[in-house]
Short mmCIF file of C-alpha atoms in Angstrom, two decimals:
data_model
loop_
_atom_site.label_atom_id
_atom_site.label_comp_id
_atom_site.label_asym_id
_atom_site.label_seq_id
_atom_site.Cartn_x
_atom_site.Cartn_y
_atom_site.Cartn_z
CA MET S 1 29.94 -11.90 -4.88
CA ALA S 2 30.87 -9.68 -1.93
CA GLY S 3 29.88 -10.90 1.50
CA TRP S 4 27.23 -9.16 3.56
CA HIS S 5 25.33 -9.68 6.80
CA ILE S 6 22.19 -8.24 8.37
CA GLU S 7 20.36 -9.14 11.56
CA GLY S 8 17.44 -7.68 13.53
CA GLN S 9 13.72 -8.04 13.94
CA TYR S 10 11.02 -9.12 11.46
CA MET S 11 7.21 -9.08 11.38
CA GLU S 12 4.55 -9.58 8.74
CA THR S 13 0.86 -9.75 8.27
CA CYS S 14 -1.07 -11.12 5.26
CA ASN S 15 -4.64 -11.33 4.04
CA CYS S 16 -5.02 -15.04 4.74
CA GLU S 17 -7.14 -16.21 7.60
CA PHE S 18 -5.21 -17.47 10.67
CA ILE S 19 -3.31 -19.81 10.20
CA CYS S 20 -1.91 -19.05 6.69
CA PRO S 21 -1.80 -22.19 4.57
CA CYS S 22 1.58 -21.27 2.94
CA ILE S 23 3.69 -22.36 5.90
CA GLY S 24 2.06 -25.75 6.40
CA THR S 25 2.22 -26.60 2.71
CA ASN S 26 5.68 -25.29 1.78
CA LEU S 27 4.11 -22.49 -0.34
CA THR S 28 1.86 -24.82 -2.35
CA GLY S 29 -1.37 -24.13 -0.44
CA GLN S 30 -4.22 -22.08 -1.92
CA PRO S 31 -4.50 -18.72 -0.09
CA THR S 32 -7.74 -18.45 1.89
CA GLU S 33 -8.81 -15.42 -0.17
CA GLY S 34 -7.72 -16.92 -3.43
CA ASP S 35 -4.69 -14.61 -3.68
CA CYS S 36 -2.06 -13.60 -1.14
CA LYS S 37 -1.08 -10.07 -0.07
CA ALA S 38 1.66 -9.85 2.52
CA ALA S 39 3.97 -7.18 3.96
CA ILE S 40 7.29 -8.53 5.26
CA ALA S 41 8.83 -5.84 7.49
CA MET S 42 12.44 -5.97 8.54
CA ARG S 43 14.40 -3.76 10.96
CA VAL S 44 18.16 -4.13 10.64
CA ASP S 45 19.77 -3.69 14.06
CA ARG S 46 23.26 -4.59 12.83
CA GLY S 47 24.44 -5.04 9.29
CA GLU S 48 26.95 -4.26 6.63
CA LYS S 49 27.45 -4.69 2.86
CA ASP S 50 30.52 -3.66 0.87
CA GLY S 51 31.69 -1.45 3.69
CA VAL S 52 28.31 0.34 4.00
CA SER S 53 26.76 0.15 7.49
CA LEU S 54 23.07 -0.85 7.43
CA ASP S 55 22.55 -0.44 11.21
CA GLY S 56 19.08 0.95 11.90
CA VAL S 57 17.75 0.69 8.35
CA ALA S 58 14.19 -0.65 8.01
CA PHE S 59 12.49 -2.00 4.87
CA ILE S 60 9.37 -3.73 3.84
CA VAL S 61 8.84 -6.25 1.01
CA LEU S 62 5.19 -5.96 -0.15
CA MET S 63 3.99 -8.99 -2.13
CA HIS S 64 0.97 -10.08 -4.12
CA SER S 65 0.64 -13.66 -5.33
CA PRO S 66 -2.36 -14.40 -7.60
CA GLY S 67 -2.53 -17.97 -6.28
CA PRO S 68 -0.25 -20.39 -4.39
CA MET S 69 3.14 -18.80 -3.98
CA ALA S 70 4.90 -21.83 -5.39
CA ASP S 71 3.14 -21.15 -8.74
CA GLY S 72 5.05 -17.89 -9.15
CA ASN S 73 4.03 -14.71 -10.95
CA ILE S 74 4.44 -12.80 -7.68
CA LYS S 75 4.37 -8.99 -7.75
CA VAL S 76 6.88 -7.40 -5.39
CA GLY S 77 7.46 -3.82 -4.29
CA LEU S 78 10.04 -2.53 -1.85
CA VAL S 79 9.63 0.23 0.72
CA ILE S 80 12.82 1.53 2.28
CA ASP S 81 13.21 3.95 5.21
CA GLU S 82 13.53 7.51 3.91
CA LYS S 83 16.55 8.02 6.23
CA ALA S 84 18.57 5.49 4.22
CA SER S 85 21.36 6.96 2.11
CA GLY S 86 21.75 6.20 -1.57
CA ALA S 87 24.38 3.54 -0.79
CA GLN S 88 22.17 1.95 1.88
CA THR S 89 19.16 1.98 -0.43
CA ASP S 90 21.18 0.27 -3.15
CA ALA S 91 22.47 -2.36 -0.70
CA ILE S 92 19.03 -3.13 0.71
CA ALA S 93 17.52 -3.37 -2.79
CA GLN S 94 20.18 -5.90 -3.78
CA ILE S 95 19.67 -7.95 -0.59
CA ALA S 96 15.89 -7.89 -0.65
CA SER S 97 15.78 -8.93 -4.35
CA GLY S 98 18.11 -11.83 -3.83
CA ALA S 99 20.49 -10.41 -6.43
CA GLU S 100 23.35 -10.74 -3.94
CA GLY S 101 22.46 -14.17 -2.69
CA GLY S 102 21.03 -14.92 0.70
CA PRO S 103 17.53 -16.22 1.64
CA MET S 104 15.67 -14.14 -0.94
CA GLU S 105 17.64 -15.65 -3.83
CA ALA S 106 15.52 -18.81 -3.65
CA LEU S 107 12.32 -16.79 -4.10
CA ALA S 108 13.59 -14.69 -7.01
CA PRO S 109 12.50 -17.18 -9.70
CA LEU S 110 8.91 -16.91 -8.40
CA VAL S 111 8.78 -13.15 -8.94
CA GLY S 112 7.00 -12.08 -12.09
CA GLU S 113 7.07 -8.30 -11.57
CA PHE S 114 9.20 -5.94 -9.57
CA ALA S 115 7.03 -2.88 -9.05
CA GLY S 116 9.74 -0.56 -7.81
CA ILE S 117 11.00 1.18 -4.66
CA GLU S 118 9.31 3.78 -2.50
CA LYS S 119 11.06 5.78 0.27
CA GLN S 120 8.99 6.42 3.36
CA ALA S 121 9.48 7.11 7.04
CA ILE S 122 9.24 3.64 8.65
CA THR S 123 8.50 2.99 12.33
CA PHE S 124 9.01 -0.47 13.78
CA GLU S 125 7.68 -1.00 17.31
CA THR S 126 7.97 -4.02 19.61
CA ASP S 127 6.20 -4.47 22.91
CA GLY S 128 6.29 -7.99 24.44
CA LEU S 129 4.33 -10.20 21.98
CA ASN S 130 3.10 -7.20 20.02
CA ARG S 131 4.61 -5.71 16.89
CA ALA S 132 3.56 -2.67 14.77
CA VAL S 133 5.06 -1.21 11.63
CA LYS S 134 4.02 1.83 9.68
CA ALA S 135 5.41 3.32 6.41
CA GLY S 136 3.81 6.66 5.73
CA ASP S 137 0.42 6.19 4.12
CA LEU S 138 1.49 3.01 2.27
CA ILE S 139 1.57 0.38 4.99
CA ASP S 140 0.17 0.16 8.51
CA GLN S 141 0.21 -3.25 10.16
CA ALA S 142 0.14 -4.63 13.67
CA LEU S 143 -0.02 -8.05 15.30
CA SER S 144 -0.31 -9.80 18.63
CA GLY S 145 1.57 -13.03 19.27
CA VAL S 146 -0.27 -16.18 20.32
CA PRO S 147 0.92 -16.69 23.96
CA SER S 148 2.39 -20.07 24.97
CA VAL S 149 0.64 -21.81 27.84
CA SER S 150 3.81 -23.81 28.59
CA LYS S 151 6.36 -20.98 28.74
CA GLU S 152 5.17 -17.69 30.17
CA GLY S 153 6.02 -14.61 28.11
CA GLU S 154 6.86 -16.61 25.00
CA PRO S 155 4.73 -17.08 21.84
CA VAL S 156 3.79 -20.34 20.17
CA TYR S 157 6.38 -21.14 17.53
CA LEU S 158 6.41 -22.93 14.21
CA GLU S 159 9.81 -24.52 13.47
CA ASN S 160 11.64 -25.90 10.44
CA THR S 161 9.60 -23.76 8.04
CA CYS S 162 10.47 -22.86 4.48
CA HIS S 163 9.96 -19.18 5.19
CA PRO S 164 12.85 -17.10 3.76
CA VAL S 165 13.19 -14.81 6.79
CA SER S 166 13.55 -17.52 9.42
CA SER S 167 12.93 -21.22 9.87
CA LYS S 168 11.42 -20.50 13.27
CA LEU S 169 8.35 -18.21 13.33
CA ALA S 170 6.11 -17.00 16.10
CA LEU S 171 2.37 -17.43 15.44
CA ALA S 172 0.41 -14.17 15.64
CA ASN S 173 -3.02 -12.65 14.87
CA ALA S 174 -2.93 -9.52 12.69
CA THR S 175 -4.80 -6.86 14.67
CA HIS S 176 -4.89 -4.66 11.54
CA SER S 177 -3.35 -4.60 8.09
CA ARG S 178 -3.52 -1.70 5.59
CA PHE S 179 -1.57 -1.99 2.32
CA HIS S 180 -1.92 0.69 -0.37
CA ALA S 181 1.20 0.64 -2.54
CA PHE S 182 2.39 -0.67 -5.95
CA GLY S 183 -1.26 -1.40 -6.89
CA ILE S 184 -1.59 -3.75 -3.96
CA ASP S 185 -4.56 -2.89 -1.70
CA TRP S 186 -5.77 -4.50 1.47
CA ASP S 187 -7.56 -3.13 4.56
CA ASP S 188 -8.59 -5.34 7.44
CA ALA S 189 -9.06 -4.94 11.21
CA SER S 190 -11.02 -8.13 11.95
CA GLY S 191 -8.28 -9.67 14.10
CA ASN S 192 -8.77 -12.93 12.22
CA ARG S 193 -5.87 -12.65 9.78
CA ASN S 194 -2.44 -14.17 9.94
CA GLY S 195 0.82 -12.79 11.27
CA HIS S 196 4.36 -13.91 12.18
CA PHE S 197 7.42 -12.46 13.82
CA SER S 198 10.95 -13.45 14.81
CA PRO S 199 14.49 -12.28 15.01
CA PHE S 200 16.42 -12.79 11.76
CA SER S 201 20.04 -13.20 10.68
CA TRP S 202 20.91 -13.22 6.97
CA ASP S 203 24.17 -13.70 5.15
CA GLY S 204 25.14 -13.51 1.56
#
């Protein structure tokens, strides 16, 4: 297995009410809506696989779990920035699926259906404790981090989590989430749903 590395920024929102039960139960908790719909957005600032630079490539893993994630049968679709070359698209697909090792490999046995890949223009914006990601008409999500009262300018963190992106996650409220891809649909702007963000660093 060839080595690879990617690092950058991550954010996600899901349809669970704040705070999502997955993190506190190591994926065994019942989603607050009965099922889970989540969009995990990643912006690679620096990365490489098999000699292919992945600098600047963004991608989103869109997931639907019919119950607790630990029970499996998760449907997954992948959205990759339309600017990615064929070689970059192949590399990201292998990394995001766990086929080339890394953090997503542990989740692969829980996936019951891979719904395919879409190419879209992806924007990934950061502003203090705020994050926003848009992928054409398929995904539009934004969040606002929960500010710490003990350290100005920092969010409240959860640490030592089982989350595949990072063991340390910032808590956030989703300001809006719109998912319409791979048969996964969700539209909410209540401000009461869950979100997370953090830097990430993956190796395989």
